[in-house]
Short mmCIF file of C-alpha atoms in Angstrom, two decimals:
data_model
loop_
_atom_site.label_atom_id
_atom_site.label_comp_id
_atom_site.label_asym_id
_atom_site.label_seq_id
_atom_site.Cartn_x
_atom_site.Cartn_y
_atom_site.Cartn_z
CA MET A 24 210.99 -90.72 -35.12
CA LYS A 25 211.35 -87.84 -37.59
CA THR A 26 208.78 -87.37 -40.34
CA LYS A 27 210.31 -86.86 -43.78
CA LEU A 28 208.76 -83.94 -45.65
CA ASN A 29 207.43 -85.23 -48.96
CA ILE A 30 205.18 -82.53 -50.41
CA ASN A 31 203.47 -82.84 -53.79
CA LYS A 32 204.94 -79.88 -55.70
CA ASN A 33 201.79 -79.46 -57.80
CA TYR A 34 199.90 -78.26 -54.73
CA LEU A 35 202.62 -75.67 -54.08
CA TYR A 36 202.68 -74.43 -57.69
CA LEU A 37 198.93 -73.89 -57.58
CA LEU A 38 199.25 -72.16 -54.21
CA VAL A 39 201.71 -69.68 -55.70
CA LEU A 40 199.34 -69.02 -58.61
CA PHE A 41 196.41 -68.48 -56.23
CA TYR A 42 198.55 -66.08 -54.18
CA VAL A 43 199.37 -63.99 -57.26
CA CYS A 44 195.69 -63.90 -58.28
CA SER A 45 194.66 -62.92 -54.76
CA ILE A 46 197.26 -60.19 -54.24
CA THR A 47 196.75 -58.52 -57.62
CA SER A 48 192.96 -58.48 -57.15
CA ILE A 49 193.19 -57.11 -53.59
CA TYR A 50 195.76 -54.49 -54.63
CA SER A 51 193.64 -53.34 -57.56
CA PHE A 52 190.44 -53.08 -55.54
CA SER A 53 192.11 -51.36 -52.56
CA SER A 54 191.84 -47.98 -54.31
CA PHE A 55 188.09 -48.09 -53.57
CA LEU A 56 188.64 -48.72 -49.85
CA TYR A 57 189.49 -46.39 -47.00
CA SER A 58 192.36 -48.65 -45.91
CA ASN A 59 195.92 -48.03 -47.04
CA VAL A 60 196.47 -49.78 -50.38
CA PHE A 61 199.37 -51.84 -49.04
CA THR A 62 197.81 -52.72 -45.67
CA LEU A 63 195.49 -55.41 -47.06
CA VAL A 64 198.22 -56.72 -49.37
CA ILE A 65 200.67 -57.03 -46.47
CA ARG A 66 198.07 -58.71 -44.28
CA GLN A 67 197.12 -61.21 -46.98
CA THR A 68 200.80 -61.96 -47.57
CA CYS A 69 201.27 -62.52 -43.82
CA PHE A 70 198.27 -64.86 -43.83
CA TYR A 71 199.80 -66.81 -46.71
CA VAL A 72 203.20 -67.04 -45.00
CA PHE A 73 201.64 -68.13 -41.71
CA GLY A 74 199.45 -70.64 -43.54
CA PHE A 75 202.46 -72.09 -45.35
CA ILE A 76 204.26 -72.48 -42.01
CA LEU A 77 201.21 -74.38 -40.73
CA ILE A 78 201.36 -76.66 -43.80
CA LEU A 79 205.01 -77.47 -43.05
CA LEU A 80 204.19 -77.98 -39.37
CA ILE A 81 201.41 -80.43 -40.19
CA GLN A 82 203.81 -82.38 -42.43
CA LYS A 83 206.37 -82.45 -39.62
CA ILE A 84 204.11 -83.66 -36.83
CA GLY A 85 201.78 -85.71 -39.04
CA PHE A 86 198.06 -85.06 -39.36
CA ASP A 87 197.31 -88.24 -37.38
CA LYS A 88 197.81 -86.27 -34.18
CA ILE A 89 195.30 -83.68 -35.34
CA LEU A 90 192.88 -86.49 -36.18
CA LYS A 91 193.44 -88.06 -32.75
CA TYR A 92 192.35 -84.87 -30.98
CA SER A 93 189.55 -83.96 -33.41
CA ILE A 94 186.88 -84.28 -30.71
CA HIS A 95 188.78 -81.82 -28.49
CA ILE A 96 189.23 -79.38 -31.39
CA TYR A 97 185.50 -79.73 -32.12
CA PHE A 98 184.47 -78.69 -28.60
CA ILE A 99 187.00 -75.84 -28.53
CA ASN A 100 185.39 -74.51 -31.70
CA ILE A 101 181.92 -74.93 -30.18
CA PHE A 102 183.07 -72.85 -27.20
CA LEU A 103 184.43 -70.14 -29.52
CA LEU A 104 181.19 -70.08 -31.52
CA LEU A 105 179.24 -69.54 -28.29
CA LEU A 106 181.71 -66.95 -27.01
CA VAL A 107 181.54 -64.86 -30.19
CA LEU A 108 177.79 -64.42 -29.66
CA PHE A 109 178.52 -62.55 -26.43
CA ILE A 110 181.75 -60.65 -27.00
CA GLY A 111 182.22 -60.80 -30.77
CA GLU A 112 182.30 -57.81 -33.10
CA GLU A 113 179.23 -57.17 -35.22
CA ILE A 114 179.90 -56.46 -38.91
CA ASN A 115 177.06 -55.90 -41.39
CA GLY A 116 174.54 -57.26 -38.91
CA ILE A 117 176.50 -60.48 -38.28
CA LYS A 118 178.19 -61.15 -34.94
CA ALA A 119 180.81 -63.70 -35.98
CA TRP A 120 184.26 -62.16 -35.38
CA PHE A 121 186.79 -61.51 -32.64
CA THR A 122 188.91 -58.41 -33.29
CA ILE A 123 192.69 -58.97 -33.28
CA SER A 124 194.53 -55.60 -33.68
CA PHE A 125 196.60 -55.38 -36.89
CA PHE A 126 195.48 -58.72 -38.32
CA GLY A 127 191.82 -57.73 -38.33
CA SER A 128 189.35 -60.38 -37.23
CA PHE A 129 189.15 -64.03 -36.26
CA GLN A 130 186.04 -65.95 -37.39
CA PRO A 131 185.48 -69.27 -35.54
CA SER A 132 182.84 -70.51 -38.01
CA GLU A 133 185.52 -70.70 -40.75
CA PHE A 134 187.58 -73.15 -38.68
CA MET A 135 184.61 -75.28 -37.60
CA LYS A 136 184.57 -77.17 -40.92
CA ILE A 137 187.98 -78.72 -40.10
CA PRO A 138 187.04 -80.67 -36.94
CA LEU A 139 183.65 -81.49 -38.48
CA VAL A 140 185.24 -83.34 -41.40
CA LEU A 141 187.86 -85.06 -39.20
CA LEU A 142 185.39 -86.13 -36.51
CA ILE A 143 182.72 -87.35 -38.93
CA ALA A 144 185.34 -89.33 -40.90
CA LYS A 145 186.49 -91.04 -37.69
CA ILE A 146 182.94 -91.90 -36.62
CA ILE A 147 181.89 -93.22 -40.04
CA SER A 148 185.03 -95.35 -40.42
CA ASN A 149 184.76 -96.76 -36.91
CA ASP A 150 181.05 -97.58 -37.16
CA ILE A 151 181.34 -99.21 -40.58
CA LYS A 152 184.42 -101.19 -39.50
CA HIS A 153 182.53 -102.62 -36.52
CA ASN A 154 179.24 -103.11 -38.42
CA LYS A 155 177.29 -100.77 -36.16
CA SER A 156 173.76 -99.58 -36.89
CA GLU A 157 173.54 -97.24 -39.89
CA PHE A 158 170.62 -95.46 -38.26
CA LEU A 159 172.64 -94.66 -35.15
CA LEU A 160 175.54 -93.55 -37.35
CA ILE A 161 173.29 -91.05 -39.14
CA ILE A 162 171.90 -89.78 -35.83
CA LYS A 163 175.41 -89.23 -34.45
CA VAL A 164 176.53 -87.35 -37.57
CA ILE A 165 173.39 -85.18 -37.57
CA ILE A 166 173.91 -84.25 -33.90
CA ILE A 167 177.55 -83.36 -34.55
CA ILE A 168 176.51 -81.10 -37.45
CA LEU A 169 173.39 -79.70 -35.76
CA ILE A 170 175.13 -78.18 -32.71
CA PRO A 171 177.50 -75.80 -34.57
CA SER A 172 174.84 -75.16 -37.24
CA LEU A 173 172.32 -73.85 -34.70
CA ILE A 174 174.91 -71.68 -32.95
CA THR A 175 176.25 -70.29 -36.26
CA PHE A 176 172.70 -69.65 -37.45
CA LEU A 177 172.21 -67.34 -34.45
CA GLU A 178 175.15 -65.11 -35.51
CA PRO A 179 173.61 -65.18 -38.22
CA ASP A 180 175.99 -66.75 -40.77
CA THR A 181 173.81 -68.67 -43.20
CA GLY A 182 176.69 -69.36 -45.60
CA ALA A 183 178.68 -71.26 -42.97
CA VAL A 184 175.61 -73.30 -41.99
CA ILE A 185 175.15 -74.37 -45.61
CA ILE A 186 178.80 -75.50 -45.72
CA TYR A 187 178.28 -77.63 -42.58
CA LEU A 188 175.22 -79.27 -44.17
CA VAL A 189 177.16 -79.90 -47.41
CA ILE A 190 179.86 -81.65 -45.35
CA CYS A 191 177.23 -83.81 -43.64
CA PHE A 192 175.51 -84.86 -46.86
CA ILE A 193 178.65 -85.57 -48.93
CA MET A 194 180.40 -87.59 -46.24
CA LEU A 195 177.32 -89.70 -45.52
CA PHE A 196 176.63 -90.16 -49.23
CA THR A 197 180.16 -91.43 -49.92
CA SER A 198 180.40 -93.51 -46.73
CA GLY A 199 178.86 -96.63 -48.27
CA ILE A 200 175.68 -96.72 -46.18
CA SER A 201 172.41 -97.84 -47.79
CA TYR A 202 170.77 -95.35 -50.16
CA LYS A 203 167.39 -96.03 -48.54
CA TRP A 204 168.38 -93.54 -45.83
CA PHE A 205 168.82 -90.81 -48.42
CA ILE A 206 165.41 -91.58 -49.90
CA LEU A 207 163.88 -91.34 -46.43
CA LEU A 208 165.84 -88.16 -45.74
CA GLY A 209 164.66 -86.70 -49.05
CA ILE A 210 161.03 -87.36 -48.13
CA ILE A 211 161.49 -85.71 -44.72
CA ILE A 212 163.21 -82.70 -46.30
CA LEU A 213 160.41 -82.35 -48.86
CA LEU A 214 157.73 -82.43 -46.13
CA LEU A 215 159.59 -79.92 -43.95
CA SER A 216 160.39 -77.69 -46.92
CA GLY A 217 156.78 -77.81 -48.08
CA SER A 218 155.57 -76.70 -44.65
CA PHE A 219 158.29 -74.08 -44.49
CA PHE A 220 157.45 -72.56 -47.88
CA TYR A 221 153.73 -72.70 -47.16
CA LEU A 222 154.20 -70.56 -44.07
CA TYR A 223 156.57 -68.21 -45.92
CA LEU A 224 154.22 -67.71 -48.88
CA PHE A 225 150.76 -67.88 -47.30
CA ASN A 226 151.12 -67.17 -43.56
CA THR A 227 153.84 -64.57 -43.14
CA ASP A 228 152.79 -63.56 -39.63
CA LEU A 229 153.05 -67.11 -38.29
CA PHE A 230 156.38 -67.55 -40.12
CA ILE A 231 157.79 -64.45 -38.41
CA ASN A 232 156.42 -65.56 -35.02
CA ILE A 233 158.19 -68.92 -35.34
CA PHE A 234 161.46 -67.96 -37.06
CA GLY A 235 161.69 -64.22 -36.38
CA SER A 236 161.68 -61.24 -38.73
CA ASN A 237 165.47 -61.34 -39.17
CA PHE A 238 165.36 -64.80 -40.73
CA PHE A 239 162.33 -63.82 -42.84
CA TYR A 240 164.22 -60.97 -44.49
CA ARG A 241 167.33 -63.11 -44.98
CA PHE A 242 165.28 -65.84 -46.61
CA ASP A 243 163.38 -63.29 -48.66
CA ARG A 244 166.69 -61.91 -49.98
CA ILE A 245 167.88 -65.39 -51.01
CA LEU A 246 164.67 -66.22 -52.87
CA ASP A 247 164.44 -62.85 -54.57
CA TRP A 248 168.03 -62.53 -55.80
CA GLN A 249 167.10 -62.93 -59.49
CA ASN A 250 164.51 -60.16 -59.31
CA SER A 251 166.69 -57.72 -57.39
CA SER A 252 168.67 -55.00 -59.06
CA GLY A 253 171.16 -54.38 -56.27
CA MET A 254 174.21 -52.26 -56.98
CA GLN A 255 176.60 -55.02 -55.88
CA LEU A 256 175.46 -57.60 -58.42
CA THR A 257 174.76 -55.07 -61.18
CA ASN A 258 178.21 -53.49 -60.95
CA SER A 259 179.82 -56.90 -60.64
CA LEU A 260 178.22 -58.01 -63.91
CA ILE A 261 179.27 -54.78 -65.62
CA ALA A 262 182.86 -55.19 -64.40
CA ILE A 263 183.05 -58.77 -65.69
CA SER A 264 181.29 -58.20 -69.02
CA SER A 265 183.30 -55.07 -69.86
CA SER A 266 186.71 -56.68 -69.23
CA GLY A 267 187.07 -58.15 -72.73
CA TYR A 268 189.53 -60.90 -73.59
CA PHE A 269 192.52 -59.63 -71.60
CA GLY A 270 190.96 -57.32 -68.99
CA ASN A 271 191.52 -53.70 -68.03
CA GLY A 272 194.85 -54.28 -66.29
CA ILE A 273 196.07 -54.09 -62.71
CA SER A 274 194.77 -51.12 -60.67
CA ASN A 275 192.21 -50.39 -63.36
CA ILE A 276 188.91 -51.73 -62.02
CA LEU A 277 186.38 -49.38 -63.62
CA LEU A 278 183.67 -49.23 -60.97
CA TYR A 279 183.00 -50.03 -57.33
CA PHE A 280 180.95 -52.92 -55.94
CA PRO A 281 180.81 -53.89 -52.24
CA GLU A 282 183.10 -56.67 -50.95
CA GLY A 283 185.21 -56.61 -54.11
CA HIS A 284 188.22 -57.89 -52.14
CA THR A 285 186.36 -60.63 -50.24
CA ASP A 286 183.10 -62.24 -51.40
CA PHE A 287 183.15 -60.58 -54.85
CA ILE A 288 186.86 -60.89 -55.56
CA PHE A 289 186.13 -62.99 -58.66
CA ALA A 290 184.56 -59.89 -60.24
CA SER A 291 187.67 -57.86 -59.36
CA PHE A 292 189.95 -60.54 -60.84
CA SER A 293 187.81 -60.77 -63.98
CA SER A 294 187.87 -57.01 -64.47
CA ILE A 295 191.69 -57.05 -64.28
CA PHE A 296 192.51 -60.11 -66.43
CA GLY A 297 189.42 -60.58 -68.62
CA LEU A 298 188.27 -63.81 -70.24
CA PHE A 299 191.80 -65.19 -70.60
CA GLY A 300 192.46 -64.73 -66.87
CA ILE A 301 189.12 -66.31 -65.98
CA LEU A 302 189.95 -69.41 -68.03
CA VAL A 303 193.39 -69.70 -66.41
CA LEU A 304 191.95 -69.38 -62.88
CA ILE A 305 189.10 -71.84 -63.46
CA THR A 306 191.53 -74.32 -65.06
CA ALA A 307 193.79 -74.02 -61.98
CA ILE A 308 190.81 -74.55 -59.67
CA VAL A 309 189.70 -77.67 -61.57
CA PHE A 310 193.25 -79.05 -61.57
CA PHE A 311 193.46 -78.40 -57.81
CA ASP A 312 190.24 -80.36 -57.22
CA LEU A 313 191.48 -83.21 -59.43
CA LEU A 314 194.65 -83.39 -57.33
CA ILE A 315 192.54 -83.92 -54.21
CA ILE A 316 190.55 -86.64 -55.99
CA LYS A 317 193.82 -88.32 -56.96
CA THR A 318 195.01 -88.10 -53.34
CA ALA A 319 191.77 -89.70 -52.12
CA LYS A 320 191.95 -92.50 -54.70
CA LYS A 321 195.50 -93.54 -53.88
CA SER A 322 194.88 -93.58 -50.12
CA LYS A 323 194.36 -97.08 -48.72
CA ASN A 324 192.86 -95.80 -45.48
CA ASN A 325 189.06 -95.34 -45.47
CA THR A 326 189.25 -92.53 -42.91
CA ASN A 327 191.71 -90.63 -45.10
CA LYS A 328 189.49 -91.11 -48.16
CA LEU A 329 186.53 -89.67 -46.24
CA ILE A 330 188.60 -86.72 -45.02
CA CYS A 331 189.65 -85.88 -48.58
CA THR A 332 186.07 -86.28 -49.78
CA GLY A 333 184.72 -83.99 -47.06
CA PHE A 334 187.28 -81.27 -47.74
CA LEU A 335 186.83 -81.64 -51.50
CA GLY A 336 183.11 -81.07 -51.01
CA VAL A 337 183.85 -77.83 -49.13
CA PHE A 338 186.20 -76.61 -51.89
CA ILE A 339 183.86 -77.43 -54.76
CA TYR A 340 180.82 -75.96 -53.06
CA GLN A 341 182.58 -72.69 -52.20
CA GLN A 342 184.16 -72.41 -55.65
CA ILE A 343 180.85 -72.91 -57.46
CA GLN A 344 178.80 -70.82 -55.03
CA ASN A 345 181.22 -67.88 -55.01
CA ILE A 346 181.72 -67.67 -58.78
CA CYS A 347 178.06 -68.27 -59.60
CA MET A 348 176.76 -65.68 -57.10
CA THR A 349 179.19 -63.16 -58.58
CA VAL A 350 177.60 -63.59 -62.03
CA GLY A 351 174.01 -63.79 -60.72
CA ILE A 352 173.40 -67.51 -61.23
CA LEU A 353 173.11 -68.31 -57.50
CA PRO A 354 171.97 -66.25 -54.48
CA ILE A 355 174.49 -64.03 -52.69
CA THR A 356 175.39 -65.87 -49.46
CA GLY A 357 178.70 -64.33 -48.36
CA ILE A 358 180.82 -67.34 -49.38
CA THR A 359 184.52 -66.72 -50.02
CA LEU A 360 186.54 -68.04 -52.96
CA PRO A 361 189.17 -70.40 -51.45
CA PHE A 362 192.74 -69.02 -51.46
CA ILE A 363 191.69 -65.95 -53.47
CA SER A 364 189.37 -63.89 -51.24
CA TYR A 365 190.93 -61.60 -48.66
CA GLY A 366 190.58 -62.73 -45.05
CA GLY A 367 192.76 -64.37 -42.44
CA SER A 368 190.25 -66.82 -41.02
CA SER A 369 189.13 -68.10 -44.42
CA LEU A 370 192.64 -68.36 -45.87
CA ILE A 371 194.33 -69.92 -42.83
CA SER A 372 191.52 -72.47 -42.41
CA PHE A 373 192.01 -73.52 -46.05
CA MET A 374 195.78 -73.68 -45.53
CA ILE A 375 195.25 -76.06 -42.61
CA ILE A 376 192.91 -78.15 -44.77
CA LEU A 377 195.50 -78.20 -47.57
CA GLY A 378 198.18 -79.18 -45.06
CA ILE A 379 196.07 -82.17 -43.98
CA ILE A 380 195.43 -83.20 -47.61
CA ILE A 381 199.13 -82.92 -48.49
CA SER A 382 199.96 -84.98 -45.40
CA ILE A 383 197.55 -87.68 -46.56
CA ASP A 384 199.01 -87.48 -50.06
CA SER A 385 202.56 -88.05 -48.79
CA LYS A 386 201.56 -90.80 -46.34
CA LYS A 387 202.99 -94.20 -47.27
#
């Protein structure tokens, strides 16, 4: 039986807008990089085209088949996360990528969020439908999240781990289970956090012996972001604040800051288009999130609602974290801005997610 393609055009209009924002920002910042100006633009365009093909493919075959094999996709991703620790390429002290010739790198941790949301949605829906123990449900979800989190933490990719934990919390919170579990979980987190901070603040040697010096310095950087005067954040703030109402124009970013085409692309975009451009982009982002909420609301299937909720949580977290870290409100954690930041793994993973959401939206 053939599946009729019935795609919500609003998603596609926003995708085109995001593409234009992404390409202009990457092109403008490329003058600061050693790479050919057009190389990154061509790559990002190829990623967009390939991602759009995946969206159409998901509509054609139906996301139900992806959902059916979510457990298999989960274990394939676990294998890739383990493999990258041994043969992956190390970039900026993080061993999280496989190198793929012209297209750059492949990052398994970016794709892990997809099977996590699908698998957790299936488990929650099944357990609630059959009135199974809420305690066992929580244990199962925690185990599913814990395995990739521990492996990803070893890379180390703290930003991805936080995303996995956000997925876990949001999907459990919206699942309909009793709130007493969240109160209990909050107490446990407070006790563990208290012990953790006590060691960090008052017994540094023991902290390093338990968690290692690498984690100590990463944690120290996160806690001390407001007091730091790093060039990346300082120049990012200057670029944004000096852009005025309508920006400095394409190819006219005034000063360099690291990762201006990836993690800090919002600063590049702001420098180009100014306050007016910022308002347009944030409005588009909010409208995009509202579309996902609308898709979740109209879905009659509880599993589909949970899938939309889980993916929406990923989008909102990354949007807020990326923009806020760029302006110094939140710590710098290496989180990309969905559909805007340069990068094949990040962009294609979000295209797959969007394909699944559109498939749910068009499902009768």
